[in-house]
Tab-separated table of N, CA and C in Angstrom:
chain	number	residue	atom	x	y	z
A	1	MET	N	0.846	-1.219	-0.072
A	1	MET	CA	-0.130	-0.083	0.102
A	1	MET	C	0.933	1.261	-0.069
A	2	SER	N	0.607	2.131	-0.914
A	2	SER	CA	1.471	3.395	-0.856
A	2	SER	C	1.160	4.136	0.293
A	3	ARG	N	2.253	4.965	0.739
A	3	ARG	CA	2.049	5.886	1.905
A	3	ARG	C	1.050	6.832	1.698
A	4	GLU	N	0.597	7.359	0.485
A	4	GLU	CA	-0.479	8.319	0.175
A	4	GLU	C	-1.844	7.620	0.770
A	5	LEU	N	-2.089	6.313	0.166
A	5	LEU	CA	-3.210	5.673	0.433
A	5	LEU	C	-3.381	5.412	1.905
A	6	ALA	N	-2.178	5.106	2.526
A	6	ALA	CA	-2.358	4.724	3.928
A	6	ALA	C	-2.716	5.932	4.834
A	7	LEU	N	-2.312	7.072	4.345
A	7	LEU	CA	-2.721	8.372	5.000
A	7	LEU	C	-4.062	8.838	4.882
A	8	ASN	N	-4.487	8.409	3.758
A	8	ASN	CA	-6.025	8.882	3.590
A	8	ASN	C	-7.022	7.817	3.995
A	9	ARG	N	-6.557	6.741	4.657
A	9	ARG	CA	-7.553	5.920	5.196
A	9	ARG	C	-8.133	6.125	6.578
A	10	ASP	N	-9.357	5.849	6.643
A	10	ASP	CA	-10.038	6.145	7.909
A	10	ASP	C	-9.405	5.077	8.958
A	11	PRO	N	-9.337	5.461	10.257
A	11	PRO	CA	-8.847	4.507	11.288
A	11	PRO	C	-9.799	3.473	11.392
A	12	VAL	N	-9.325	2.201	11.695
A	12	VAL	CA	-10.245	1.027	12.104
A	12	VAL	C	-10.650	1.172	13.383
A	13	GLU	N	-11.950	0.954	13.634
A	13	GLU	CA	-12.432	0.903	14.975
A	13	GLU	C	-12.534	-0.373	15.347
A	14	VAL	N	-11.746	-0.957	16.006
A	14	VAL	CA	-11.802	-2.308	16.588
A	14	VAL	C	-12.117	-2.251	18.124
A	15	ARG	N	-13.312	-3.061	18.334
A	15	ARG	CA	-13.669	-3.078	19.956
A	15	ARG	C	-13.767	-4.700	19.879
A	16	GLY	N	-12.611	-5.212	20.555
A	16	GLY	CA	-12.678	-6.687	20.723
A	16	GLY	C	-12.378	-7.337	21.970
A	17	ALA	N	-12.283	-8.665	22.107
A	17	ALA	CA	-12.047	-9.350	23.197
A	17	ALA	C	-11.375	-10.626	22.812
A	18	ILE	N	-10.670	-11.367	23.648
A	18	ILE	CA	-10.193	-12.696	23.499
A	18	ILE	C	-11.256	-13.486	23.915
A	19	TYR	N	-11.372	-14.674	23.253
A	19	TYR	CA	-12.492	-15.504	23.674
A	19	TYR	C	-12.137	-16.959	24.075
A	20	ILE	N	-12.542	-17.385	25.216
A	20	ILE	CA	-12.741	-18.798	25.542
A	20	ILE	C	-13.873	-18.972	26.555
A	21	PRO	N	-14.592	-20.026	26.180
A	21	PRO	CA	-15.934	-20.187	26.976
A	21	PRO	C	-15.455	-20.338	28.411
A	22	THR	N	-16.544	-19.998	29.349
A	22	THR	CA	-16.123	-19.871	30.787
A	22	THR	C	-15.600	-21.214	31.262
A	23	ARG	N	-16.172	-22.312	30.976
A	23	ARG	CA	-15.843	-23.640	31.561
A	23	ARG	C	-14.733	-24.243	30.935
A	24	ALA	N	-14.087	-23.637	30.003
A	24	ALA	CA	-13.018	-24.269	29.212
A	24	ALA	C	-11.596	-23.703	29.931
A	25	PHE	N	-10.555	-24.636	30.297
A	25	PHE	CA	-9.372	-24.072	30.671
A	25	PHE	C	-8.321	-23.848	29.500
A	26	ASN	N	-8.642	-24.429	28.404
A	26	ASN	CA	-7.862	-24.480	27.336
A	26	ASN	C	-8.591	-24.583	25.946
A	27	ARG	N	-7.743	-24.214	24.919
A	27	ARG	CA	-8.480	-24.476	23.512
A	27	ARG	C	-8.965	-25.700	23.144
A	28	TYR	N	-8.168	-26.886	23.631
A	28	TYR	CA	-8.788	-28.023	23.456
A	28	TYR	C	-10.145	-28.375	23.949
A	29	GLN	N	-10.372	-27.950	25.176
A	29	GLN	CA	-11.505	-28.217	25.864
A	29	GLN	C	-12.706	-27.323	25.147
A	30	MET	N	-12.326	-26.173	24.711
A	30	MET	CA	-13.240	-25.207	24.019
A	30	MET	C	-13.948	-25.974	22.887
A	31	TRP	N	-12.932	-26.571	22.042
A	31	TRP	CA	-13.475	-27.405	20.734
A	31	TRP	C	-13.940	-28.594	21.015
A	32	HIS	N	-13.504	-29.502	22.035
A	32	HIS	CA	-13.710	-30.742	22.384
A	32	HIS	C	-15.199	-30.630	23.097
A	33	GLU	N	-15.421	-29.830	23.907
A	33	GLU	CA	-16.716	-29.725	24.552
A	33	GLU	C	-17.516	-28.588	24.119
A	34	TYR	N	-17.430	-28.218	22.795
A	34	TYR	CA	-18.197	-27.314	22.074
A	34	TYR	C	-19.667	-27.458	22.405
A	35	ASP	N	-20.035	-26.174	22.886
A	35	ASP	CA	-21.676	-26.163	23.077
A	35	ASP	C	-22.153	-25.009	22.135
A	36	PRO	N	-22.933	-25.315	20.993
A	36	PRO	CA	-23.444	-24.230	20.354
A	36	PRO	C	-24.225	-23.231	20.880
A	37	ALA	N	-25.187	-23.523	22.078
A	37	ALA	CA	-25.924	-22.639	22.752
A	37	ALA	C	-25.041	-21.636	23.547
A	38	ILE	N	-23.956	-22.046	24.116
A	38	ILE	CA	-22.863	-21.447	25.021
A	38	ILE	C	-22.364	-20.319	23.958
A	39	ILE	N	-21.998	-20.974	22.811
A	39	ILE	CA	-21.332	-19.889	21.706
A	39	ILE	C	-22.271	-18.790	21.376
A	40	GLU	N	-23.443	-19.205	21.132
A	40	GLU	CA	-24.459	-18.097	20.552
A	40	GLU	C	-24.799	-17.248	21.797
A	41	ARG	N	-24.891	-17.836	22.843
A	41	ARG	CA	-25.078	-16.756	24.119
A	41	ARG	C	-24.020	-15.817	24.323
A	42	ASP	N	-22.666	-16.327	24.284
A	42	ASP	CA	-21.624	-15.491	24.548
A	42	ASP	C	-21.316	-14.513	23.523
A	43	LEU	N	-21.454	-14.843	22.239
A	43	LEU	CA	-21.301	-14.008	21.123
A	43	LEU	C	-22.386	-12.858	21.281
A	44	GLY	N	-23.616	-13.343	21.551
A	44	GLY	CA	-24.652	-12.250	21.663
A	44	GLY	C	-24.431	-11.336	22.607
A	45	TYR	N	-23.803	-11.895	23.799
A	45	TYR	CA	-23.330	-10.974	25.027
A	45	TYR	C	-22.388	-9.973	24.319
A	46	ALA	N	-21.243	-10.429	23.569
A	46	ALA	CA	-20.263	-9.691	22.938
A	46	ALA	C	-20.896	-8.526	22.106
A	47	ALA	N	-22.026	-8.912	21.282
A	47	ALA	CA	-22.648	-8.075	20.445
A	47	ALA	C	-23.322	-6.937	21.335
A	48	SER	N	-23.978	-7.428	22.314
A	48	SER	CA	-24.576	-6.435	23.150
A	48	SER	C	-23.672	-5.337	23.871
A	49	LEU	N	-22.469	-5.754	23.984
A	49	LEU	CA	-21.591	-4.813	24.390
A	49	LEU	C	-21.004	-3.954	23.416
A	50	ASN	N	-21.481	-4.025	22.303
A	50	ASN	CA	-20.837	-3.424	21.049
A	50	ASN	C	-19.485	-3.917	20.654
A	51	LEU	N	-19.071	-5.092	20.762
A	51	LEU	CA	-17.827	-5.579	20.284
A	51	LEU	C	-18.057	-5.926	19.014
A	52	ASN	N	-17.001	-5.834	18.186
A	52	ASN	CA	-16.894	-6.176	16.675
A	52	ASN	C	-15.757	-7.025	16.157
A	53	ALA	N	-15.126	-7.555	17.300
A	53	ALA	CA	-14.161	-8.455	16.951
A	53	ALA	C	-13.898	-9.427	18.174
A	54	ILE	N	-13.465	-10.831	17.675
A	54	ILE	CA	-13.179	-11.673	18.749
A	54	ILE	C	-11.910	-12.461	18.282
A	55	ARG	N	-10.984	-12.738	19.325
A	55	ARG	CA	-9.896	-13.352	18.960
A	55	ARG	C	-10.049	-14.778	19.850
A	56	THR	N	-9.730	-15.821	19.032
A	56	THR	CA	-9.782	-17.247	19.624
A	56	THR	C	-8.618	-18.047	19.016
A	57	TRP	N	-8.594	-19.374	19.577
A	57	TRP	CA	-7.590	-20.189	19.071
A	57	TRP	C	-8.118	-21.550	18.622
A	58	LEU	N	-7.585	-22.138	17.569
A	58	LEU	CA	-7.998	-23.382	17.163
A	58	LEU	C	-7.139	-24.329	18.018
A	59	SER	N	-7.710	-25.698	18.033
A	59	SER	CA	-6.726	-26.815	18.715
A	59	SER	C	-6.385	-27.869	17.758
A	60	TYR	N	-5.006	-27.803	17.687
A	60	TYR	CA	-4.308	-28.756	16.689
A	60	TYR	C	-4.628	-29.949	17.282
A	61	GLU	N	-4.631	-30.258	18.700
A	61	GLU	CA	-4.782	-31.559	19.367
A	61	GLU	C	-6.167	-32.096	19.047
A	62	PHE	N	-7.253	-31.178	19.137
A	62	PHE	CA	-8.632	-31.698	18.884
A	62	PHE	C	-8.766	-31.850	17.340
A	63	TRP	N	-8.142	-31.143	16.463
A	63	TRP	CA	-8.130	-31.438	15.097
A	63	TRP	C	-7.487	-32.689	14.729
A	64	LEU	N	-6.491	-33.001	15.411
A	64	LEU	CA	-6.012	-34.436	15.038
A	64	LEU	C	-6.853	-35.552	15.550
A	65	GLU	N	-7.502	-35.316	16.688
A	65	GLU	CA	-8.484	-36.286	17.234
A	65	GLU	C	-9.887	-36.336	16.321
A	66	ASP	N	-10.189	-35.355	15.930
A	66	ASP	CA	-11.565	-35.340	15.136
A	66	ASP	C	-11.630	-34.248	14.178
A	67	ARG	N	-11.122	-34.469	12.967
A	67	ARG	CA	-11.049	-33.138	12.075
A	67	ARG	C	-12.423	-32.765	11.586
A	68	THR	N	-13.229	-33.669	11.348
A	68	THR	CA	-14.644	-33.175	10.989
A	68	THR	C	-15.489	-32.376	11.969
A	69	ALA	N	-15.284	-33.092	13.124
A	69	ALA	CA	-16.135	-32.287	14.309
A	69	ALA	C	-15.403	-30.852	14.482
A	70	HIS	N	-13.961	-30.727	14.492
A	70	HIS	CA	-13.396	-29.357	14.571
A	70	HIS	C	-14.006	-28.596	13.377
A	71	GLU	N	-14.075	-29.041	12.370
A	71	GLU	CA	-14.478	-28.129	10.994
A	71	GLU	C	-15.822	-27.796	11.274
A	72	GLU	N	-16.757	-28.754	11.668
A	72	GLU	CA	-18.087	-28.325	12.004
A	72	GLU	C	-18.298	-27.236	12.977
A	73	ARG	N	-17.614	-27.457	14.037
A	73	ARG	CA	-17.672	-26.550	15.281
A	73	ARG	C	-17.116	-25.185	14.879
A	74	LEU	N	-16.066	-25.186	13.997
A	74	LEU	CA	-15.419	-23.838	13.560
A	74	LEU	C	-16.384	-23.246	12.662
A	75	GLU	N	-17.103	-23.945	11.884
A	75	GLU	CA	-18.057	-23.379	10.865
A	75	GLU	C	-19.215	-22.670	11.617
A	76	HIS	N	-19.841	-23.288	12.689
A	76	HIS	CA	-20.750	-22.706	13.428
A	76	HIS	C	-20.369	-21.479	14.261
A	77	PHE	N	-19.239	-21.649	14.757
A	77	PHE	CA	-18.505	-20.374	15.481
A	77	PHE	C	-18.268	-19.123	14.491
A	78	LEU	N	-17.806	-19.394	13.443
A	78	LEU	CA	-17.814	-18.379	12.367
A	78	LEU	C	-19.164	-17.659	11.911
A	79	GLU	N	-19.994	-18.758	11.714
A	79	GLU	CA	-21.413	-18.286	11.278
A	79	GLU	C	-22.077	-17.527	12.244
A	80	THR	N	-22.128	-17.973	13.496
A	80	THR	CA	-22.515	-17.244	14.668
A	80	THR	C	-21.985	-15.863	14.678
A	81	ALA	N	-20.730	-15.766	14.789
A	81	ALA	CA	-19.964	-14.535	14.819
A	81	ALA	C	-20.414	-13.517	13.796
A	82	ASP	N	-20.488	-14.010	12.508
A	82	ASP	CA	-20.896	-13.286	11.492
A	82	ASP	C	-22.502	-12.707	11.588
A	83	SER	N	-23.299	-13.681	12.202
A	83	SER	CA	-24.606	-13.232	12.328
A	83	SER	C	-24.876	-12.140	13.425
A	84	TYR	N	-23.863	-11.972	14.056
A	84	TYR	CA	-23.686	-10.822	15.165
A	84	TYR	C	-22.916	-9.574	14.649
A	85	GLY	N	-22.236	-9.652	13.335
A	85	GLY	CA	-21.295	-8.609	13.086
A	85	GLY	C	-20.129	-8.511	13.601
A	86	ILE	N	-19.634	-9.823	14.004
A	86	ILE	CA	-18.305	-9.831	14.667
A	86	ILE	C	-17.438	-10.457	13.807
A	87	GLU	N	-16.226	-9.811	13.701
A	87	GLU	CA	-14.972	-10.353	12.900
A	87	GLU	C	-14.300	-11.296	13.845
A	88	VAL	N	-13.705	-12.435	13.319
A	88	VAL	CA	-12.944	-13.260	14.119
A	88	VAL	C	-11.574	-13.366	13.770
A	89	LEU	N	-10.605	-13.346	14.580
A	89	LEU	CA	-9.200	-13.564	14.350
A	89	LEU	C	-8.727	-15.085	15.054
A	90	LEU	N	-8.301	-15.794	14.086
A	90	LEU	CA	-8.151	-17.173	14.623
A	90	LEU	C	-6.605	-17.448	14.906
A	91	GLY	N	-6.409	-17.725	15.789
A	91	GLY	CA	-4.855	-18.231	16.248
A	91	GLY	C	-4.637	-19.715	15.937
A	92	LEU	N	-3.603	-20.085	15.077
A	92	LEU	CA	-3.420	-21.376	14.762
A	92	LEU	C	-2.485	-22.046	15.855
A	93	PHE	N	-1.545	-21.319	16.248
A	93	PHE	CA	-0.495	-21.887	17.132
A	93	PHE	C	-0.283	-21.013	18.418
A	94	ASP	N	-0.084	-21.567	19.671
A	94	ASP	CA	0.145	-20.721	20.688
A	94	ASP	C	1.308	-21.459	21.564
A	95	SER	N	2.255	-20.551	22.040
A	95	SER	CA	3.244	-21.136	22.764
A	95	SER	C	3.036	-20.758	24.257
A	96	ILE	N	1.965	-20.511	24.664
A	96	ILE	CA	1.701	-20.119	26.230
A	96	ILE	C	0.849	-21.224	26.693
A	97	GLY	N	1.446	-21.652	28.034
A	97	GLY	CA	0.959	-22.479	28.743
A	97	GLY	C	1.792	-23.813	29.122
A	98	GLU	N	1.022	-25.034	29.247
A	98	GLU	CA	1.777	-26.219	29.670
A	98	GLU	C	1.626	-27.026	28.373
A	99	GLU	N	2.649	-28.085	28.561
A	99	GLU	CA	2.539	-29.142	27.388
A	99	GLU	C	1.171	-29.810	27.374
A	100	PRO	N	0.576	-30.074	26.057
A	100	PRO	CA	-0.649	-30.671	25.896
A	100	PRO	C	-0.652	-32.303	26.164
A	101	THR	N	-0.343	-32.542	27.369
A	101	THR	CA	-0.428	-33.904	27.797
A	101	THR	C	-2.029	-34.304	27.983
A	102	LEU	N	-2.355	-35.601	27.990
A	102	LEU	CA	-3.686	-36.017	28.243
A	102	LEU	C	-4.237	-35.389	29.477
A	103	GLU	N	-3.447	-35.411	30.585
A	103	GLU	CA	-3.744	-34.725	31.800
A	103	GLU	C	-4.055	-33.290	31.811
A	104	ASN	N	-3.221	-32.604	31.090
A	104	ASN	CA	-3.486	-31.162	30.992
A	104	ASN	C	-4.675	-30.833	30.095
A	105	LEU	N	-4.639	-31.686	28.868
A	105	LEU	CA	-5.872	-31.329	27.958
A	105	LEU	C	-7.110	-31.487	28.761
A	106	TYR	N	-7.292	-32.487	29.441
A	106	TYR	CA	-8.650	-32.869	30.068
A	106	TYR	C	-8.818	-32.192	31.331
A	107	GLY	N	-7.814	-31.811	32.022
A	107	GLY	CA	-7.887	-31.312	33.397
A	107	GLY	C	-8.789	-30.197	33.620
A	108	SER	N	-9.909	-30.351	34.483
A	108	SER	CA	-10.967	-29.083	34.545
A	108	SER	C	-11.232	-28.999	35.957
A	109	GLU	N	-10.219	-29.282	36.872
A	109	GLU	CA	-10.445	-28.884	38.356
A	109	GLU	C	-9.863	-27.413	38.559
A	110	LEU	N	-10.601	-26.719	39.210
A	110	LEU	CA	-10.193	-25.390	39.409
A	110	LEU	C	-8.884	-25.084	39.781
A	111	LEU	N	-8.172	-25.896	40.644
A	111	LEU	CA	-6.971	-25.806	41.096
A	111	LEU	C	-5.907	-26.385	40.323
A	112	THR	N	-6.292	-27.121	39.257
A	112	THR	CA	-5.309	-28.049	38.493
A	112	THR	C	-5.438	-27.909	37.048
A	113	GLY	N	-6.454	-27.273	36.615
A	113	GLY	CA	-6.739	-26.932	35.082
A	113	GLY	C	-5.939	-26.022	34.666
A	114	VAL	N	-5.244	-26.221	33.317
A	114	VAL	CA	-4.314	-25.380	32.764
A	114	VAL	C	-4.527	-25.129	31.323
A	115	GLN	N	-3.965	-23.965	31.057
A	115	GLN	CA	-3.899	-23.479	29.491
A	115	GLN	C	-2.868	-24.474	29.060
A	116	THR	N	-3.078	-24.933	27.857
A	116	THR	CA	-2.026	-25.940	27.081
A	116	THR	C	-1.492	-24.991	25.722
A	117	PHE	N	-0.213	-25.062	25.485
A	117	PHE	CA	0.141	-24.610	24.136
A	117	PHE	C	-0.264	-25.607	23.198
A	118	SER	N	0.011	-25.216	21.996
A	118	SER	CA	-0.383	-26.139	20.789
A	118	SER	C	0.234	-25.519	19.675
A	119	PRO	N	0.948	-26.500	18.991
A	119	PRO	CA	1.159	-27.864	19.062
A	119	PRO	C	2.007	-28.397	20.083
A	120	SER	N	2.234	-29.545	20.353
A	120	SER	CA	3.083	-30.028	21.321
A	120	SER	C	4.630	-29.756	21.053
A	121	THR	N	5.449	-29.821	21.900
A	121	THR	CA	6.906	-29.784	21.599
A	121	THR	C	7.357	-30.702	20.821
A	122	ARG	N	6.900	-31.856	20.864
A	122	ARG	CA	7.267	-32.974	19.833
A	122	ARG	C	7.041	-32.489	18.357
A	123	THR	N	5.894	-31.937	18.053
A	123	THR	CA	5.244	-31.548	16.789
A	123	THR	C	6.164	-30.370	16.358
A	124	MET	N	6.336	-29.376	17.206
A	124	MET	CA	7.129	-28.254	16.879
A	124	MET	C	8.629	-28.623	16.459
A	125	LEU	N	9.098	-29.496	17.280
A	125	LEU	CA	10.775	-29.790	17.085
A	125	LEU	C	10.892	-30.851	15.929
A	126	ASP	N	9.902	-31.515	15.449
A	126	ASP	CA	10.098	-32.499	14.296
A	126	ASP	C	9.420	-31.929	13.042
A	127	LYS	N	10.431	-31.659	12.257
A	127	LYS	CA	9.922	-30.831	11.018
A	127	LYS	C	9.190	-31.763	9.979
A	128	GLU	N	9.322	-33.085	10.236
A	128	GLU	CA	8.598	-34.112	9.431
A	128	GLU	C	7.113	-34.114	9.891
A	129	LEU	N	6.951	-33.655	10.821
A	129	LEU	CA	5.404	-33.573	11.359
A	129	LEU	C	4.676	-32.470	10.948
A	130	TRP	N	5.440	-31.261	10.444
A	130	TRP	CA	4.833	-30.096	10.076
A	130	TRP	C	3.932	-30.010	8.812
A	131	GLY	N	3.992	-31.078	7.911
A	131	GLY	CA	3.323	-31.147	6.900
A	131	GLY	C	1.878	-31.729	6.981
A	132	THR	N	1.694	-32.414	8.317
A	132	THR	CA	0.486	-33.068	8.489
A	132	THR	C	-0.728	-32.393	8.363
A	133	PRO	N	-0.902	-31.147	8.851
A	133	PRO	CA	-2.132	-30.520	8.613
A	133	PRO	C	-2.380	-30.151	7.148
A	134	ALA	N	-1.384	-29.688	6.305
A	134	ALA	CA	-1.467	-29.305	5.033
A	134	ALA	C	-1.788	-30.520	4.076
A	135	THR	N	-1.120	-31.667	4.281
A	135	THR	CA	-1.365	-32.914	3.565
A	135	THR	C	-2.963	-33.330	3.704
A	136	SER	N	-3.081	-33.280	5.123
A	136	SER	CA	-4.488	-34.105	5.448
A	136	SER	C	-5.536	-33.113	5.126
A	137	SER	N	-5.564	-31.896	5.011
A	137	SER	CA	-6.711	-31.114	4.550
A	137	SER	C	-6.979	-31.151	2.933
A	138	THR	N	-5.768	-31.462	2.192
A	138	THR	CA	-6.198	-31.618	0.874
A	138	THR	C	-6.411	-33.125	0.345
A	139	GLY	N	-6.595	-33.913	1.451
A	139	GLY	CA	-6.970	-35.322	1.002
A	139	GLY	C	-5.722	-36.245	0.475
A	140	SER	N	-4.603	-35.691	0.730
A	140	SER	CA	-3.253	-36.551	0.102
A	140	SER	C	-3.013	-37.600	1.176
């Protein structure tokens, strides 16, 4: 974009929030225990607060477990956000939290439930695993 065009643009008014459902400790739980009614309620609350943007993360671990369910849930999330005039910024990977072990992914006790990073250290360090999402999504 040229400098002249950039200077003549109106500022973007973003009123947003980071989103994860109340009962989810991590992104895996958000997508594994996805409840359309809660998503519709929460995004309705966001719209009533005049928010126009939501940031949330996908779960590589849940995608590996059930690609079809992840896709259907994501589609519902995006359609619901769109129906409220809310733009969505999706995070694909995140390095904040604990290793995504089974205990950490499923842990839902108030004192022990944790945020998990995604994907796992094993996936991040093994370049041969990096192509899995790309080749799986194309049917190869």
